[in-house]
Rosetta silent file (secondary structure, phi, psi, omega in degrees, C-alpha in Angstrom):
SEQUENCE: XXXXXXXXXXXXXXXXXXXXXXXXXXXXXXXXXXXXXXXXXXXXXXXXXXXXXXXXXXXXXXXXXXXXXXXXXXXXXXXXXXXXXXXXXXXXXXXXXXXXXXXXXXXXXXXXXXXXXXXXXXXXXXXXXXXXXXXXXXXXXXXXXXXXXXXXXXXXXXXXXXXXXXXXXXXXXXXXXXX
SCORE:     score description
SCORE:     0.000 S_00000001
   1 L     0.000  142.658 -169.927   15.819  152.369  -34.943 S_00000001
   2 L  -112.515   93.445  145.788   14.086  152.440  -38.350 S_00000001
   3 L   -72.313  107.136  173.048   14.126  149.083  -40.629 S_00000001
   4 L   -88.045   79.203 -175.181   13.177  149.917  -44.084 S_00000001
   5 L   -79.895  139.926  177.383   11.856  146.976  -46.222 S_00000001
   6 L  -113.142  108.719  176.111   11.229  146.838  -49.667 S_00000001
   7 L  -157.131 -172.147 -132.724    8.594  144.280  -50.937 S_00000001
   8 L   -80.372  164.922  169.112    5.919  142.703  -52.806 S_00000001
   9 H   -47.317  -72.131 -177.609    2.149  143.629  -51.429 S_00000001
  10 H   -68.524  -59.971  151.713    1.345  140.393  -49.884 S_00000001
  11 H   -26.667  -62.584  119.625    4.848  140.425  -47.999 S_00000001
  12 H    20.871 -107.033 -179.815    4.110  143.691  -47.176 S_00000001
  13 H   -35.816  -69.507 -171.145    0.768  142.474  -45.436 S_00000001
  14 H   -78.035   14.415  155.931    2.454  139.453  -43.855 S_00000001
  15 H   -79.074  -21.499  176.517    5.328  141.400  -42.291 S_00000001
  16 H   -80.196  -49.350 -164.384    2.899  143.677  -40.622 S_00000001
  17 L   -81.311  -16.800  164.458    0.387  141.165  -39.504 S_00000001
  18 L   -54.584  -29.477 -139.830    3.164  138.956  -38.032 S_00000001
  19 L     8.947   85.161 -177.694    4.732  141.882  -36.849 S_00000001
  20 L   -90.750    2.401 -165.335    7.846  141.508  -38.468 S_00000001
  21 L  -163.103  154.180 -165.794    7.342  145.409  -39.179 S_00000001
  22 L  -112.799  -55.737 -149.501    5.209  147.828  -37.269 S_00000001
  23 L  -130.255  175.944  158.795    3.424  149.792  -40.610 S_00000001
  24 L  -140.827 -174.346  162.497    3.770  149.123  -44.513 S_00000001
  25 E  -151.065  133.216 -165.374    2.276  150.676  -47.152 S_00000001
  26 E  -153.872  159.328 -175.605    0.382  148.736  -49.790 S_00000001
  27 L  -113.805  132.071  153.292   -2.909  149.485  -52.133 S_00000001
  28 L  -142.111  172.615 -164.575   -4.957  147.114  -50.986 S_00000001
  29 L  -106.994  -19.780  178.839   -8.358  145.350  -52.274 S_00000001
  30 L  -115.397  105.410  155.427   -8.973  143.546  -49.292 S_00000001
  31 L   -45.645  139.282  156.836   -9.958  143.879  -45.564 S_00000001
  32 L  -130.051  142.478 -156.918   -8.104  141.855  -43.064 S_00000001
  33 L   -79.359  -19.748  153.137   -9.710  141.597  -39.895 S_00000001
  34 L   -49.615  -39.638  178.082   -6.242  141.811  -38.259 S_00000001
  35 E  -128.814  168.734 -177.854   -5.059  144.872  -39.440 S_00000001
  36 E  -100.493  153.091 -175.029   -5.953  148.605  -40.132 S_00000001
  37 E  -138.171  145.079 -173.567   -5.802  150.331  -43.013 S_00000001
  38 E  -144.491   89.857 -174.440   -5.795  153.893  -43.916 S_00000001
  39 E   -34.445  138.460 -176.704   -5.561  156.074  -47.423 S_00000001
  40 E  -131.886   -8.001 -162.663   -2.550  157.880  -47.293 S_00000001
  41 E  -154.058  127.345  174.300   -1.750  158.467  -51.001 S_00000001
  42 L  -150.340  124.789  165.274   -4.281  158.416  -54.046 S_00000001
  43 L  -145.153  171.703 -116.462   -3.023  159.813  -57.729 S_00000001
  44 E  -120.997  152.781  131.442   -4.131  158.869  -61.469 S_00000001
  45 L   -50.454  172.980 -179.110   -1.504  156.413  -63.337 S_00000001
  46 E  -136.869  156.855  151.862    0.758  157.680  -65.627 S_00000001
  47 E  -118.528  128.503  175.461    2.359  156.705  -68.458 S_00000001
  48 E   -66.049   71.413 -164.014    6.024  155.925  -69.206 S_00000001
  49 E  -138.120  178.297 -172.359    7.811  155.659  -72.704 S_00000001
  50 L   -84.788  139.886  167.586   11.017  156.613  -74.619 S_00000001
  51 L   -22.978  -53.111 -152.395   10.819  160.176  -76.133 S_00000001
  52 L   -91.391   -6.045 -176.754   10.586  158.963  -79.455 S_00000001
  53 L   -56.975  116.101 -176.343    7.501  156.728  -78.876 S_00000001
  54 H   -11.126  -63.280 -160.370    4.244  157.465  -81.107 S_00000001
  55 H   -62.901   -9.239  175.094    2.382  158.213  -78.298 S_00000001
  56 H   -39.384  -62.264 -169.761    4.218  161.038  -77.233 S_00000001
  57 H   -65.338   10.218  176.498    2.753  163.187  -80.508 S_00000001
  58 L   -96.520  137.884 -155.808   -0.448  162.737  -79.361 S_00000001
  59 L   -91.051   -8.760  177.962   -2.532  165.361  -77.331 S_00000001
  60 L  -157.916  142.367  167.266   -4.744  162.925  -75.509 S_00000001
  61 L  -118.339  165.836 -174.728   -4.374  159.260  -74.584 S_00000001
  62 L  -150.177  152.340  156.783   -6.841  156.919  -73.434 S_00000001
  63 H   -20.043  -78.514  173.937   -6.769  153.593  -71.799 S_00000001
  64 H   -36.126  -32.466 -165.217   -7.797  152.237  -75.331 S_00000001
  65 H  -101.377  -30.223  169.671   -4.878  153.857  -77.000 S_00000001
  66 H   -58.314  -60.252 -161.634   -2.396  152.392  -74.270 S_00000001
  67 L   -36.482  -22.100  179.670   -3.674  149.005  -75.128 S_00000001
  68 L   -99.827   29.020  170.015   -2.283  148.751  -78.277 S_00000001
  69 L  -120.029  165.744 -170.193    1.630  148.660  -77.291 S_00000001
  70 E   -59.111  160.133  140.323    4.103  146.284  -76.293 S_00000001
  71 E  -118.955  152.508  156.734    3.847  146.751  -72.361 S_00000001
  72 E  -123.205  106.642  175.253    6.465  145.918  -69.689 S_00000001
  73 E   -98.377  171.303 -160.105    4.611  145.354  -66.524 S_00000001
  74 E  -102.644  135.679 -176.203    5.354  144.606  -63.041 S_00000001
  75 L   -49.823  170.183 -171.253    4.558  141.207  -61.813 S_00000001
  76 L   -84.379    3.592   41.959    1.153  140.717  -60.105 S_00000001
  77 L    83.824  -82.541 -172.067    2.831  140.786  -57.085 S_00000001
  78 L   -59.028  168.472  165.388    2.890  144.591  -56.955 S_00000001
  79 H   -98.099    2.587  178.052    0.011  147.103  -56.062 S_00000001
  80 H   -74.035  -82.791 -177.045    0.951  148.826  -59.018 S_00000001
  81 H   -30.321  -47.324 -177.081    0.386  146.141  -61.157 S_00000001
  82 H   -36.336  -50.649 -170.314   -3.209  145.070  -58.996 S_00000001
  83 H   -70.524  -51.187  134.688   -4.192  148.664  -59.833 S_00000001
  84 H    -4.767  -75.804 -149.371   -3.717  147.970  -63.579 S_00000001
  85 H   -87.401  -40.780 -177.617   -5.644  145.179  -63.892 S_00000001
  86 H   -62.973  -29.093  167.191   -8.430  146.442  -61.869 S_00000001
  87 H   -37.565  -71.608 -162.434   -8.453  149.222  -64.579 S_00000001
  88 H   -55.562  -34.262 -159.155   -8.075  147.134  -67.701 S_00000001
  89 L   -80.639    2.029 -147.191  -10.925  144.522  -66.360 S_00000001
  90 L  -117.400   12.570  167.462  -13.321  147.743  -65.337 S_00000001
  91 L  -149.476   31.461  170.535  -12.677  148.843  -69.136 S_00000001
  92 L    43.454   47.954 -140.750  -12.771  145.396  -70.759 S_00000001
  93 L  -147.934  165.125 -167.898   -9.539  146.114  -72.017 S_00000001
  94 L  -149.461  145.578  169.926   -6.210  143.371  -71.984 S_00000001
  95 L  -100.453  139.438  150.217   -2.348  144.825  -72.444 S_00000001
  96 E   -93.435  117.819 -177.830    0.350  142.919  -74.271 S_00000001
  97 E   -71.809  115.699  178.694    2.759  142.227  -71.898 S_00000001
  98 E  -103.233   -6.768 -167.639    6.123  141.328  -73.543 S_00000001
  99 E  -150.977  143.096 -169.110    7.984  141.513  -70.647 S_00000001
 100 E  -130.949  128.844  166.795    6.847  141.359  -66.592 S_00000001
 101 E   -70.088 -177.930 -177.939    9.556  143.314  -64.288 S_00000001
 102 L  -126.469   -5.493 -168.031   10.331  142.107  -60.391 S_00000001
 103 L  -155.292  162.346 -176.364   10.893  146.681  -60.024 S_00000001
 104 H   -85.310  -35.927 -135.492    9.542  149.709  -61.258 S_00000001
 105 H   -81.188  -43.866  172.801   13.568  151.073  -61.467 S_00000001
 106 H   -30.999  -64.556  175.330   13.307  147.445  -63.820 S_00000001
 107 H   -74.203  -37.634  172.140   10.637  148.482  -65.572 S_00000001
 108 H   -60.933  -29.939  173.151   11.686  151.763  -66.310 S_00000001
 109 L   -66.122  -17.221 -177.626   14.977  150.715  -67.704 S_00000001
 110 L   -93.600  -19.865  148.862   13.606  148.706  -70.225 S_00000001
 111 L   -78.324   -1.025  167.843   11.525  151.499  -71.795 S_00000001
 112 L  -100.407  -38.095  163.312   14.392  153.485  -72.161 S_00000001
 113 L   -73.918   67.167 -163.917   15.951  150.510  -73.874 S_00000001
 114 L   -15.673   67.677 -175.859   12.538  150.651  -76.109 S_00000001
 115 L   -87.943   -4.235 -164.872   11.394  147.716  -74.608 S_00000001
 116 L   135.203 -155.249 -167.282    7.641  148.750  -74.608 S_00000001
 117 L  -146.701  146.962 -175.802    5.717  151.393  -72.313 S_00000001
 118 E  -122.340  107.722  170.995    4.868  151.177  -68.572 S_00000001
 119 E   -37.680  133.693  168.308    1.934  152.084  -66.215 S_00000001
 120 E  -161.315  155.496 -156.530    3.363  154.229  -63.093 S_00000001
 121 L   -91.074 -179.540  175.303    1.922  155.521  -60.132 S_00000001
 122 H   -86.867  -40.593  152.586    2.584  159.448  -59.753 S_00000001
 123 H   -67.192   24.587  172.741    5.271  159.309  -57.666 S_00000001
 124 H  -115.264   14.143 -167.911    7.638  157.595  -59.748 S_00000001
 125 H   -77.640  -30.266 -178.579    6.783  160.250  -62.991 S_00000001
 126 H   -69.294  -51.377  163.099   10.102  162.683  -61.795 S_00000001
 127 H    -6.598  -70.007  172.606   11.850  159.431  -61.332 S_00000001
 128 H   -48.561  -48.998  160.014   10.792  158.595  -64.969 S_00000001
 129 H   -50.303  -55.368  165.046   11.676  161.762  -65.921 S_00000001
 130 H   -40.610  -36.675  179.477   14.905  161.690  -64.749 S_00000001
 131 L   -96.487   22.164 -163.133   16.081  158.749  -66.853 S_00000001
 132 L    59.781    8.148 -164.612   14.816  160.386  -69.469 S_00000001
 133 L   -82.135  149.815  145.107   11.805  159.049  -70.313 S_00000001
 134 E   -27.358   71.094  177.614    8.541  160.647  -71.304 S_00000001
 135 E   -79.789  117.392  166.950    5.534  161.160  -68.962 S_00000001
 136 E  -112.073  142.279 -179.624    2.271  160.977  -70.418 S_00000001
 137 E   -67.010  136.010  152.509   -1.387  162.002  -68.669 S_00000001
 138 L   -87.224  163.047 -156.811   -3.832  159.766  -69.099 S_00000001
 139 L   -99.139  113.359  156.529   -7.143  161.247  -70.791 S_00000001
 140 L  -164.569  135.648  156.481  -10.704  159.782  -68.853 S_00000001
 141 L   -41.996  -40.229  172.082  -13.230  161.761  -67.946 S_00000001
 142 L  -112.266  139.917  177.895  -12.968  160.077  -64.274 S_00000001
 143 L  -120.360  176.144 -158.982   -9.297  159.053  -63.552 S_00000001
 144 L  -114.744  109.386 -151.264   -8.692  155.750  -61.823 S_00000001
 145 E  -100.325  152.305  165.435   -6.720  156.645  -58.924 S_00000001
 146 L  -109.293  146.075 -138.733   -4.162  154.284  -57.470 S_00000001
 147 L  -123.323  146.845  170.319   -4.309  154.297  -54.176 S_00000001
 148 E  -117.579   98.398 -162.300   -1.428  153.615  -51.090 S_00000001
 149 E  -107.391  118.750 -178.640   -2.991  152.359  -47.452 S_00000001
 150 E   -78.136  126.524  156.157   -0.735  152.733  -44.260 S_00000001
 151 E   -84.916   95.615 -177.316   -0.981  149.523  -42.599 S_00000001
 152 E  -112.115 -167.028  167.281   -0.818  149.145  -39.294 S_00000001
 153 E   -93.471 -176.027 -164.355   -1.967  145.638  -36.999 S_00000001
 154 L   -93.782  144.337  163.170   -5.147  146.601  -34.779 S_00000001
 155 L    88.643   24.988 -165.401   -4.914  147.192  -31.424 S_00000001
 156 L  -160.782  141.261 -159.133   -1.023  147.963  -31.029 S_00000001
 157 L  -131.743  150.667 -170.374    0.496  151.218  -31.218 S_00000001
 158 L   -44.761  134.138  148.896    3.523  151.948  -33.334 S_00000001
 159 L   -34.253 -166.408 -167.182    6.721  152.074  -31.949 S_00000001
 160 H  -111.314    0.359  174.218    8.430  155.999  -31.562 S_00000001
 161 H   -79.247  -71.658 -155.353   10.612  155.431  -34.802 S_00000001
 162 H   -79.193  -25.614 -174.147    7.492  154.184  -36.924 S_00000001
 163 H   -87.309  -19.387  138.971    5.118  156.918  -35.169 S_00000001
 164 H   -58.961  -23.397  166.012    7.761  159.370  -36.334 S_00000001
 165 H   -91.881  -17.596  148.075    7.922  158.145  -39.842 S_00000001
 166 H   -31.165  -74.816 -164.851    3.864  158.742  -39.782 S_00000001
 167 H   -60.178  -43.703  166.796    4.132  161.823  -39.031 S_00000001
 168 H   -57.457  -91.759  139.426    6.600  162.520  -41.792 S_00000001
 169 H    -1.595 -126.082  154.967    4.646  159.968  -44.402 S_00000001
 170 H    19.988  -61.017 -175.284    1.465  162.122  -43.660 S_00000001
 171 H   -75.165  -25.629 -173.736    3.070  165.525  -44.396 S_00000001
 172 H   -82.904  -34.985 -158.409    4.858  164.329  -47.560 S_00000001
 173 H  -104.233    9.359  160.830    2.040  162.387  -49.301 S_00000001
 174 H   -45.415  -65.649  178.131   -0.600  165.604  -48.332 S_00000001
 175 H   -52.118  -37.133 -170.657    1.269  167.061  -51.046 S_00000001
 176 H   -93.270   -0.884  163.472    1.018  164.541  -53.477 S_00000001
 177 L   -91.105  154.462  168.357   -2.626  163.533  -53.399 S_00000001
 178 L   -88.151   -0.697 -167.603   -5.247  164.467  -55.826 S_00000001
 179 L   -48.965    0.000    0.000   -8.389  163.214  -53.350 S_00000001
């Protein structure tokens, strides 16, 4: 048997170290001496806006050039958001938020109803796509990778469900990192 939960980072953590859940996956910023952690997924943000949005006609964006739109962001909550922030403070930089989502599905709906523009990790840009929305690269010489760490606790090996969804998890996000 597989249970598949969907939640916030710090839920996340304390379903694993409780072990209410044998792995998660979470970007995290922080060692805990309880559990292990391991990159499994690292890609650039993206950005996220309705077709018709200025930035679309532009051939390069920058951090600087996001900054000056409406944003709809994910609560602080998220590792999406975390990954944000660490950005914005490591480029002295502040978004206006006009609206903070509880889901990226959330956030994406509301930039198709030109609610602003939204930070997303690279696996949600076909997602994005899909609804129609725009995906734009961001432009930096270095990109700021967002990063997803399989969590497991220390000392306790996975059940044969969760060491099968490893195994899986591992072949699928090969493809999708840039490390």
């Amino acid at each position: 048997d597989l249970d598949l939960y969907e939640l916030s980072t710090d839920e996340t953590i304390d379903y694993v170290r409780t072990g209410k859940c044998d792995l998660g996956l979470v970007s995290m910023s922080e060692t805990d001496p309880q559990l292990s952690a391991r990159v499994v997924y690292a890609q650039p943000l993206a950005l996220a806006c309705a077709p018709q949005h200025p930035l679309v006609r532009h051939k390069r964006i920058t951090w600087g050039a996001i900054s000056d739109f409406e944003h709809v962001t994910l609560r602080s909550v998220y590792s999406t958001r975390r990954t944000v922030d660490r950005i914005l403070k490591a480029q002295g930089l502040e978004l206006r938020s006009t609206i903070q989502a509880g889901t990226l599905a959330t956030a994406l709906g509301l930039v198709k109803a030109n609610a602003g523009v939204t930070l997303i990790p690279g696996y949600a840009c076909q997602f994005a796509i899909d609804l129609g929305l725009k995906v734009l690269t961001i432009s930096e010489e270095e990109p700021y990778l967002h990063e997803l760490s399989l969590l497991t606790r220390k000392g306790l090996r996975p059940s044969i469900a969760a060491e099968a969804f490893i195994e899986q998890l591992d072949g699928t996000f090969s493809h999708l990192t840039s490390r």
